[in-house]
CSV table of C-alpha atoms and ligand atoms in Angstrom, one decimal:
chain,number,residue,atom,x,y,z
P,1,MET,CA,-33.1,-116.9,-231.3
P,2,LYS,CA,-34.4,-115.9,-227.9
P,3,LYS,CA,-37.2,-113.3,-227.6
P,4,LYS,CA,-36.3,-110.0,-226.0
P,5,ILE,CA,-37.9,-108.7,-222.8
P,6,LEU,CA,-37.3,-105.2,-221.4
P,7,ILE,CA,-37.9,-104.8,-217.7
P,8,LYS,CA,-38.2,-101.3,-216.2
P,9,VAL,CA,-38.0,-101.0,-212.4
P,10,GLY,CA,-39.2,-97.8,-210.7
P,11,THR,CA,-37.7,-96.1,-207.7
P,12,HIS,CA,-40.6,-97.0,-205.4
P,13,VAL,CA,-39.8,-100.7,-205.9
P,14,LEU,CA,-36.2,-100.3,-205.0
P,15,GLY,CA,-36.5,-98.0,-202.0
P,16,ARG,CA,-37.3,-98.6,-198.4
P,17,ASP,CA,-39.5,-96.3,-196.3
P,18,ASN,CA,-36.4,-95.2,-194.5
P,19,GLY,CA,-35.1,-93.7,-197.7
P,20,ARG,CA,-32.4,-96.4,-198.3
P,21,LEU,CA,-32.2,-98.9,-201.1
P,22,ASN,CA,-34.0,-102.2,-200.6
P,23,TYR,CA,-31.1,-104.6,-201.2
P,24,ASN,CA,-33.2,-107.8,-200.6
P,25,ARG,CA,-35.6,-106.7,-203.3
P,26,ILE,CA,-32.8,-105.9,-205.7
P,27,ALA,CA,-31.3,-109.4,-205.0
P,28,ASP,CA,-34.7,-111.0,-205.6
P,29,LEU,CA,-35.2,-109.1,-208.9
P,30,VAL,CA,-31.8,-110.2,-210.1
P,31,ASP,CA,-32.5,-113.8,-209.2
P,32,GLN,CA,-35.7,-113.7,-211.2
P,33,ILE,CA,-33.9,-112.0,-214.2
P,34,ILE,CA,-31.3,-114.9,-214.1
P,35,ILE,CA,-34.2,-117.4,-214.5
P,36,LEU,CA,-35.8,-115.3,-217.3
P,37,ARG,CA,-32.5,-115.2,-219.1
P,38,GLU,CA,-32.9,-118.9,-219.8
P,39,SER,CA,-35.7,-118.1,-222.2
P,40,TYR,CA,-35.3,-114.4,-223.0
P,41,GLN,CA,-32.6,-111.8,-223.8
P,42,VAL,CA,-33.2,-109.4,-221.0
P,43,ILE,CA,-32.6,-105.6,-220.9
P,44,LEU,CA,-33.0,-103.8,-217.6
P,45,VAL,CA,-34.0,-100.1,-217.2
P,46,SER,CA,-33.6,-99.2,-213.6
P,47,SER,CA,-34.4,-96.0,-211.8
P,48,GLY,CA,-33.1,-95.5,-208.2
P,49,ALA,CA,-29.9,-93.4,-208.8
P,50,THR,CA,-31.3,-90.4,-206.9
P,51,ARG,CA,-32.5,-92.7,-204.1
P,52,ALA,CA,-29.1,-94.4,-203.9
P,53,GLY,CA,-27.5,-90.9,-203.7
P,54,LYS,CA,-29.6,-90.1,-200.6
P,55,GLU,CA,-27.7,-92.8,-198.7
P,56,PHE,CA,-24.7,-90.6,-198.9
P,57,CYS,CA,-25.9,-87.0,-199.0
P,58,GLN,CA,-29.1,-85.0,-198.5
P,59,PHE,CA,-28.2,-81.5,-199.9
P,60,GLU,CA,-30.9,-80.1,-197.6
P,61,ASN,CA,-29.8,-76.5,-198.3
P,62,GLU,CA,-29.9,-76.8,-202.1
P,63,LYS,CA,-32.9,-74.7,-203.3
P,64,ASP,CA,-33.0,-75.9,-206.9
P,65,PRO,CA,-34.7,-79.3,-207.1
P,66,LEU,CA,-33.3,-80.1,-210.5
P,67,ILE,CA,-29.7,-79.5,-209.4
P,68,LYS,CA,-30.3,-81.5,-206.2
P,69,ARG,CA,-31.7,-84.4,-208.2
P,70,GLN,CA,-28.8,-84.3,-210.6
P,71,MET,CA,-26.2,-84.2,-207.8
P,72,LEU,CA,-27.9,-87.1,-206.0
P,73,ALA,CA,-28.1,-89.1,-209.2
P,74,SER,CA,-24.5,-88.5,-210.0
P,75,ILE,CA,-23.5,-89.8,-206.5
P,76,GLY,CA,-26.0,-92.7,-206.6
P,77,GLN,CA,-25.8,-94.0,-210.1
P,78,GLY,CA,-22.4,-95.6,-209.5
P,79,ARG,CA,-23.6,-97.2,-206.3
P,80,LEU,CA,-26.8,-98.5,-207.9
P,81,PHE,CA,-24.9,-100.0,-210.8
P,82,GLN,CA,-22.4,-101.6,-208.4
P,83,VAL,CA,-25.2,-103.2,-206.3
P,84,TYR,CA,-26.7,-104.7,-209.4
P,85,SER,CA,-23.3,-105.8,-210.8
P,86,ASP,CA,-22.4,-107.5,-207.5
P,87,PHE,CA,-25.6,-109.5,-207.5
P,88,PHE,CA,-25.3,-110.4,-211.1
P,89,ARG,CA,-21.7,-111.4,-210.6
P,90,GLU,CA,-22.8,-114.0,-208.1
P,91,HIS,CA,-24.4,-115.7,-211.1
P,92,SER,CA,-21.3,-115.1,-213.3
P,93,VAL,CA,-23.2,-112.6,-215.4
P,94,VAL,CA,-21.3,-109.5,-216.7
P,95,THR,CA,-23.2,-106.2,-216.6
P,96,ALA,CA,-22.9,-103.1,-218.8
P,97,GLN,CA,-24.1,-99.6,-218.0
P,98,ALA,CA,-25.8,-97.2,-220.5
P,99,LEU,CA,-26.9,-93.7,-219.4
P,100,LEU,CA,-29.1,-92.2,-222.0
P,101,THR,CA,-31.0,-89.0,-222.7
P,102,SER,CA,-34.0,-88.0,-224.8
P,103,GLY,CA,-31.6,-86.0,-226.9
P,104,ASN,CA,-29.6,-89.2,-227.7
P,105,PHE,CA,-32.8,-90.7,-229.2
P,106,ARG,CA,-33.6,-87.6,-231.3
P,107,ASN,CA,-30.1,-87.6,-232.8
P,108,LYS,CA,-29.9,-90.2,-235.5
P,109,ASN,CA,-26.2,-91.0,-235.1
P,110,SER,CA,-26.6,-91.5,-231.3
P,111,PHE,CA,-29.6,-93.6,-231.9
P,112,GLN,CA,-27.6,-95.8,-234.2
P,113,ASN,CA,-24.8,-96.1,-231.7
P,114,MET,CA,-27.1,-96.9,-228.8
P,115,LYS,CA,-28.9,-99.5,-230.9
P,116,SER,CA,-25.8,-101.3,-232.1
P,117,THR,CA,-24.0,-101.2,-228.8
P,118,LEU,CA,-27.0,-102.7,-226.9
P,119,GLU,CA,-27.6,-105.3,-229.6
P,120,GLY,CA,-23.9,-106.2,-229.5
P,121,LEU,CA,-24.1,-106.6,-225.7
P,122,LEU,CA,-27.1,-108.8,-225.9
P,123,GLU,CA,-25.5,-111.0,-228.6
P,124,ASN,CA,-22.6,-111.5,-226.3
P,125,ASN,CA,-24.8,-112.5,-223.3
P,126,ILE,CA,-24.0,-109.3,-221.3
P,127,MET,CA,-26.7,-107.8,-219.1
P,128,PRO,CA,-27.4,-104.2,-220.1
P,129,ILE,CA,-28.6,-101.9,-217.3
P,130,ILE,CA,-29.9,-98.6,-218.4
P,131,ASN,CA,-30.9,-95.3,-216.7
P,132,GLU,CA,-31.4,-91.8,-217.8
P,133,ASN,CA,-28.3,-89.7,-217.7
P,134,ASP,CA,-29.8,-87.3,-215.1
P,135,VAL,CA,-26.7,-85.1,-214.9
P,136,THR,CA,-27.1,-83.9,-218.5
P,137,SER,CA,-30.9,-84.0,-218.8
P,138,HIS,CA,-32.7,-80.7,-218.9
P,139,LYS,CA,-35.9,-80.2,-217.0
P,140,GLU,CA,-38.0,-79.9,-220.2
P,141,SER,CA,-36.6,-82.9,-222.0
P,142,SER,CA,-36.1,-85.2,-219.0
P,143,PHE,CA,-37.7,-88.7,-219.1
P,144,GLY,CA,-38.5,-88.2,-215.5
P,145,ASP,CA,-39.7,-91.6,-214.3
P,146,ASN,CA,-38.1,-93.7,-217.1
P,147,ASP,CA,-41.3,-95.2,-218.4
P,148,GLN,CA,-40.9,-93.4,-221.7
P,149,LEU,CA,-37.2,-94.2,-221.8
P,150,ALA,CA,-38.1,-97.9,-221.4
P,151,ALA,CA,-40.7,-97.8,-224.2
P,152,LEU,CA,-38.4,-96.0,-226.6
P,153,THR,CA,-35.5,-98.4,-225.9
P,154,GLY,CA,-37.8,-101.3,-226.3
P,155,ALA,CA,-39.1,-100.0,-229.7
P,156,MET,CA,-35.5,-99.3,-230.8
P,157,LEU,CA,-34.5,-102.8,-229.9
P,158,ASN,CA,-37.6,-104.4,-231.4
P,159,ILE,CA,-38.4,-106.2,-228.1
P,160,ASP,CA,-41.2,-108.8,-227.7
P,161,LEU,CA,-42.4,-107.8,-224.3
P,162,LEU,CA,-42.2,-104.6,-222.1
P,163,VAL,CA,-42.7,-105.0,-218.4
P,164,LEU,CA,-43.1,-101.9,-216.2
P,165,VAL,CA,-42.5,-102.8,-212.6
P,166,SER,CA,-43.9,-100.3,-210.1
P,167,ASP,CA,-45.8,-100.1,-206.9
P,168,ILE,CA,-49.0,-99.9,-208.8
P,169,ILE,CA,-51.2,-103.0,-208.5
P,170,GLY,CA,-53.6,-101.9,-211.3
P,171,PHE,CA,-56.5,-99.7,-212.1
P,172,TYR,CA,-60.2,-100.0,-211.8
P,173,THR,CA,-63.3,-99.5,-213.9
P,174,ALA,CA,-64.5,-96.9,-211.3
P,175,ASP,CA,-63.3,-95.6,-208.0
P,176,PRO,CA,-63.3,-98.7,-205.7
P,177,LYS,CA,-63.8,-96.6,-202.6
P,178,ARG,CA,-67.1,-95.2,-204.0
P,179,ASP,CA,-68.3,-98.0,-206.2
P,180,PRO,CA,-68.3,-101.6,-204.7
P,181,LYS,CA,-68.8,-103.0,-208.2
P,182,ALA,CA,-65.5,-101.5,-209.4
P,183,LYS,CA,-63.4,-104.2,-211.1
P,184,LEU,CA,-59.7,-104.4,-211.6
P,185,ILE,CA,-58.9,-104.0,-215.3
P,186,ARG,CA,-56.8,-106.9,-216.5
P,187,LYS,CA,-56.6,-106.5,-220.2
P,188,VAL,CA,-56.5,-103.3,-222.3
P,189,GLU,CA,-57.1,-103.5,-226.0
P,190,ARG,CA,-56.9,-99.8,-226.7
P,191,ILE,CA,-55.8,-96.8,-224.7
P,192,THR,CA,-58.8,-94.4,-225.0
P,193,PRO,CA,-59.3,-90.9,-223.4
P,194,GLU,CA,-61.8,-92.6,-221.0
P,195,LEU,CA,-59.0,-94.9,-219.8
P,196,LEU,CA,-56.7,-92.0,-219.3
P,197,THR,CA,-59.4,-90.5,-216.9
P,198,LEU,CA,-59.7,-93.8,-215.1
P,199,CYS,CA,-55.9,-93.6,-214.4
P,200,GLU,CA,-56.8,-91.2,-211.6
P,201,ASN,CA,-58.2,-94.2,-209.8
P,202,SER,CA,-55.0,-96.2,-210.2
P,203,LEU,CA,-54.1,-98.0,-207.0
P,204,SER,CA,-50.6,-97.2,-205.9
P,205,GLU,CA,-49.2,-98.5,-202.6
P,206,GLY,CA,-46.9,-95.5,-202.4
P,207,GLY,CA,-49.8,-93.2,-203.2
P,208,THR,CA,-47.9,-91.7,-206.1
P,209,GLY,CA,-50.2,-92.8,-209.0
P,210,GLY,CA,-48.0,-92.7,-212.0
P,211,MET,CA,-50.3,-94.8,-214.1
P,212,LEU,CA,-50.6,-92.0,-216.7
P,213,SER,CA,-47.0,-92.3,-217.6
P,214,LYS,CA,-47.3,-96.1,-217.7
P,215,LEU,CA,-50.3,-95.7,-220.1
P,216,LYS,CA,-48.2,-93.4,-222.4
P,217,ALA,CA,-45.3,-95.8,-222.4
P,218,ALA,CA,-47.7,-98.7,-223.1
P,219,GLU,CA,-49.3,-96.7,-225.9
P,220,LEU,CA,-45.9,-96.2,-227.6
P,221,ALA,CA,-44.9,-99.8,-227.2
P,222,THR,CA,-48.2,-101.3,-228.3
P,223,GLN,CA,-48.3,-99.1,-231.4
P,224,HIS,CA,-44.9,-100.7,-232.2
P,225,GLY,CA,-46.4,-104.2,-231.8
P,226,ILE,CA,-45.0,-104.7,-228.3
P,227,PRO,CA,-47.3,-106.2,-225.6
P,228,THR,CA,-46.9,-104.4,-222.3
P,229,ILE,CA,-47.5,-105.5,-218.7
P,230,VAL,CA,-47.6,-103.2,-215.7
P,231,CYS,CA,-47.0,-105.1,-212.5
P,232,SER,CA,-46.2,-104.6,-208.8
P,233,GLY,CA,-42.6,-105.3,-207.8
P,234,LYS,CA,-43.9,-106.2,-204.4
P,235,GLU,CA,-45.8,-109.3,-205.7
P,236,PRO,CA,-43.7,-112.5,-205.3
P,237,ASP,CA,-42.2,-113.7,-208.6
P,238,CYS,CA,-43.6,-110.6,-210.4
P,239,LEU,CA,-41.0,-110.9,-213.2
P,240,LEU,CA,-41.4,-114.6,-213.7
P,241,LYS,CA,-45.1,-114.3,-213.9
P,242,ALA,CA,-44.8,-111.4,-216.4
P,243,GLY,CA,-42.4,-113.5,-218.5
P,244,ARG,CA,-45.1,-116.2,-218.6
P,245,LEU,CA,-47.8,-113.6,-219.4
P,246,GLU,CA,-49.5,-114.6,-216.1
P,247,SER,CA,-49.1,-111.3,-214.3
P,248,SER,CA,-52.0,-110.0,-212.2
P,249,GLY,CA,-51.3,-106.5,-213.4
P,250,PRO,CA,-52.9,-105.0,-216.6
P,251,TYR,CA,-51.9,-106.5,-220.0
P,252,PHE,CA,-51.9,-104.1,-222.9
P,253,THR,CA,-52.5,-105.8,-226.3
P,254,PRO,CA,-50.4,-104.7,-229.3
P,255,VAL,CA,-52.4,-102.3,-231.5
P,256,ASN,CA,-50.2,-103.1,-234.6
P,257,GLU,CA,-48.2,-106.1,-235.6
P,258,LYS,CA,-44.5,-106.1,-234.7
P,259,LYS,CA,-42.6,-104.8,-237.7
P,260,GLN,CA,-39.0,-105.1,-238.7
P,261,LEU,CA,-38.1,-101.5,-239.6
P,262,SER,CA,-34.9,-100.2,-241.1
P,263,LEU,CA,-32.7,-98.2,-238.9
P,264,ARG,CA,-34.1,-95.0,-240.4
P,265,GLY,CA,-37.6,-96.3,-240.0
P,266,SER,CA,-37.1,-97.3,-236.4
P,267,TRP,CA,-35.6,-93.9,-235.6
P,268,MET,CA,-38.3,-92.0,-237.5
P,269,THR,CA,-41.2,-93.8,-235.8
P,270,THR,CA,-39.8,-93.7,-232.3
P,271,SER,CA,-37.4,-90.8,-231.8
P,272,ALA,CA,-37.3,-88.2,-234.5
P,273,ASP,CA,-38.3,-84.7,-233.5
P,274,VAL,CA,-42.0,-84.6,-234.6
P,275,LYS,CA,-43.3,-81.1,-235.6
P,276,GLY,CA,-46.9,-81.9,-236.2
P,277,VAL,CA,-49.7,-84.3,-237.0
P,278,ILE,CA,-51.5,-85.1,-240.3
P,279,ARG,CA,-54.8,-86.9,-240.0
P,280,ILE,CA,-56.0,-89.1,-242.8
P,281,ASP,CA,-59.2,-90.9,-243.9
P,282,LEU,CA,-59.9,-94.6,-244.4
P,283,GLY,CA,-59.1,-94.5,-248.1
P,284,ALA,CA,-55.6,-93.1,-247.4
P,285,GLU,CA,-55.1,-95.6,-244.6
P,286,LYS,CA,-55.8,-98.4,-247.1
P,287,ALA,CA,-53.4,-96.8,-249.6
P,288,LEU,CA,-50.6,-96.6,-246.9
P,289,LYS,CA,-51.2,-100.3,-246.1
P,290,GLU,CA,-50.4,-101.0,-249.7
P,291,ASN,CA,-47.2,-99.0,-249.4
P,292,LYS,CA,-48.4,-96.1,-251.5
P,293,SER,CA,-47.6,-92.4,-250.9
P,294,LEU,CA,-50.0,-90.2,-248.9
P,295,LEU,CA,-52.0,-88.0,-251.3
P,296,ALA,CA,-53.6,-84.6,-250.4
P,297,VAL,CA,-57.1,-86.1,-251.2
P,298,GLY,CA,-56.8,-88.4,-248.1
P,299,VAL,CA,-55.9,-85.7,-245.6
P,300,THR,CA,-58.6,-84.7,-243.2
P,301,GLY,CA,-56.8,-82.6,-240.7
P,302,VAL,CA,-53.5,-81.0,-239.6
P,303,GLU,CA,-52.0,-80.0,-236.3
P,304,GLY,CA,-48.8,-78.1,-235.4
P,305,LYS,CA,-46.5,-75.8,-237.2
P,306,PHE,CA,-44.1,-77.3,-239.7
P,307,ASN,CA,-42.2,-76.7,-242.9
P,308,GLU,CA,-41.6,-79.0,-245.8
P,309,LYS,CA,-39.1,-81.8,-245.0
P,310,ASP,CA,-40.1,-81.8,-241.3
P,311,VAL,CA,-41.0,-85.0,-239.6
P,312,VAL,CA,-44.8,-85.4,-238.9
P,313,LEU,CA,-46.9,-88.1,-237.3
P,314,ILE,CA,-49.7,-89.7,-239.4
P,315,GLN,CA,-52.9,-90.5,-237.4
P,316,ASN,CA,-56.2,-92.0,-238.6
P,317,ASN,CA,-59.5,-90.4,-237.7
P,318,GLU,CA,-59.7,-92.3,-234.4
P,319,GLY,CA,-56.4,-90.6,-233.4
P,320,ILE,CA,-54.4,-93.8,-233.7
P,321,ARG,CA,-50.8,-93.3,-234.8
P,322,ILE,CA,-50.2,-95.2,-238.0
P,323,GLY,CA,-46.9,-93.8,-239.1
P,324,THR,CA,-44.3,-91.1,-239.5
P,325,GLY,CA,-42.9,-89.4,-242.5
P,326,LEU,CA,-41.2,-86.4,-244.0
P,327,THR,CA,-43.8,-83.9,-245.3
P,328,ASN,CA,-43.5,-82.3,-248.8
P,329,HIS,CA,-45.6,-79.3,-247.6
P,330,SER,CA,-45.9,-76.9,-244.7
P,331,ASN,CA,-48.9,-77.1,-242.3
P,332,SER,CA,-50.4,-74.0,-243.9
P,333,VAL,CA,-50.3,-75.5,-247.4
P,334,ILE,CA,-51.9,-78.7,-246.1
P,335,LYS,CA,-54.5,-76.7,-244.3
P,336,GLU,CA,-55.6,-75.3,-247.6
P,337,PHE,CA,-55.8,-78.8,-249.1
P,338,VAL,CA,-58.1,-79.8,-246.2
P,339,LYS,CA,-60.3,-76.7,-246.6
P,340,THR,CA,-60.9,-76.8,-250.4
P,341,LYS,CA,-63.9,-78.7,-251.7
P,342,ASN,CA,-62.2,-79.8,-254.9
P,343,LYS,CA,-59.1,-81.6,-253.5
P,344,PRO,CA,-56.1,-81.4,-255.7
P,345,LYS,CA,-55.6,-84.7,-257.5
P,346,GLY,CA,-52.3,-86.5,-257.5
P,347,VAL,CA,-50.6,-84.1,-255.0
P,348,VAL,CA,-48.2,-86.1,-252.8
P,349,VAL,CA,-48.1,-84.9,-249.2
P,350,ILE,CA,-45.6,-87.6,-248.0
P,351,HIS,CA,-43.8,-89.7,-250.6
P,352,LYS,CA,-43.7,-93.5,-249.9
P,353,ASN,CA,-39.8,-93.4,-249.7
P,354,HIS,CA,-40.0,-91.1,-246.7
P,355,LEU,CA,-43.0,-92.7,-245.0
P,356,TYR,CA,-42.8,-95.4,-242.3
P,357,THR,CA,-46.0,-97.1,-241.2
P,358,LEU,CA,-46.6,-99.1,-238.0
P,359,PHE,CA,-49.0,-101.6,-239.5
S,1,LIG,N1,-33.4,-91.5,-213.4
S,1,LIG,C1,-34.0,-91.3,-212.1
S,1,LIG,C2,-33.2,-92.0,-211.0
S,1,LIG,O1,-32.6,-93.0,-211.3
S,1,LIG,C3,-35.4,-91.7,-212.2
S,1,LIG,C4,-36.3,-91.2,-211.0
S,1,LIG,C5,-37.7,-91.8,-211.0
S,1,LIG,O2,-37.9,-92.9,-211.3
S,1,LIG,O3,-38.6,-91.0,-210.6
S,1,LIG,O4,-33.3,-91.6,-209.9
């Protein structure tokens, strides 16, 4: 069975300075994907619908930026998909389009439908091309630049490698303009708060930054055991190099081992609507590793407002996400457990049947 690779291509990679699509670049990316398909099952998440729409209309008088973006995307998505499809057709590869929203991920039935459709397409050697359904996405729940959409889709499909292709070359240990000793970071073992600050020094040819959203996507992917590469789409053979793990862009090492979760587990750990966070100590972490329930004695902190049967994240004291589960108690009850000196013995906070860990 071939390994799965998900490639996300950002708008800046696909656009020209004159605002039009860069057809040569799209053709080149498709050529590389064709080669990658010899050793991987490939899923493509591509932005660029709004940019493609601008080739037809500008809507300069439209005051609402959201409506403008949605109108442009609805015009451009068909064009973008057609361009990809035509290039893939030259290699006799059939393409399939999927337009998804964050709401689709939160809804368990939609999640199941997306997962089985995409898996079916891959089994039949069809090339899935995914974008956000911009027309139906709300401002608050929009994926925006598709990095999160790519990471979620990747986790849902249990991929082996996530590649985020952008105009970002990398990021430095310090601001290279001020510190001549600043070095390009090549390997990231853990996404720390310091690293998030360093993102401000990310080097983006388009000057747009965007490394923060890449880090968040990489965080989600690596927690699900998926190594992640961020590379520049302007570098020759960027996808082929990424496929060989030889990219010059940063490589994010998986935090947990890749795990084969059930459909419910995969939905719970990636997409369910999380209402809060429960932090646990080392002893509880060890118990969870042994597939035991989470007991009140191991809880050290609680965040958010939730009721019993709500979905909550489980973090260790370093703030690393280790799982998701359905809580037996509200946040206020758990807060009491945390405060009291004599912790109640044997009280189950999350039962093992409703708890999914990432390690
Ligand atoms: N879904 C948007 C598009 O295709 C993504 C825009 C972006 O990457 O910023 O235009």
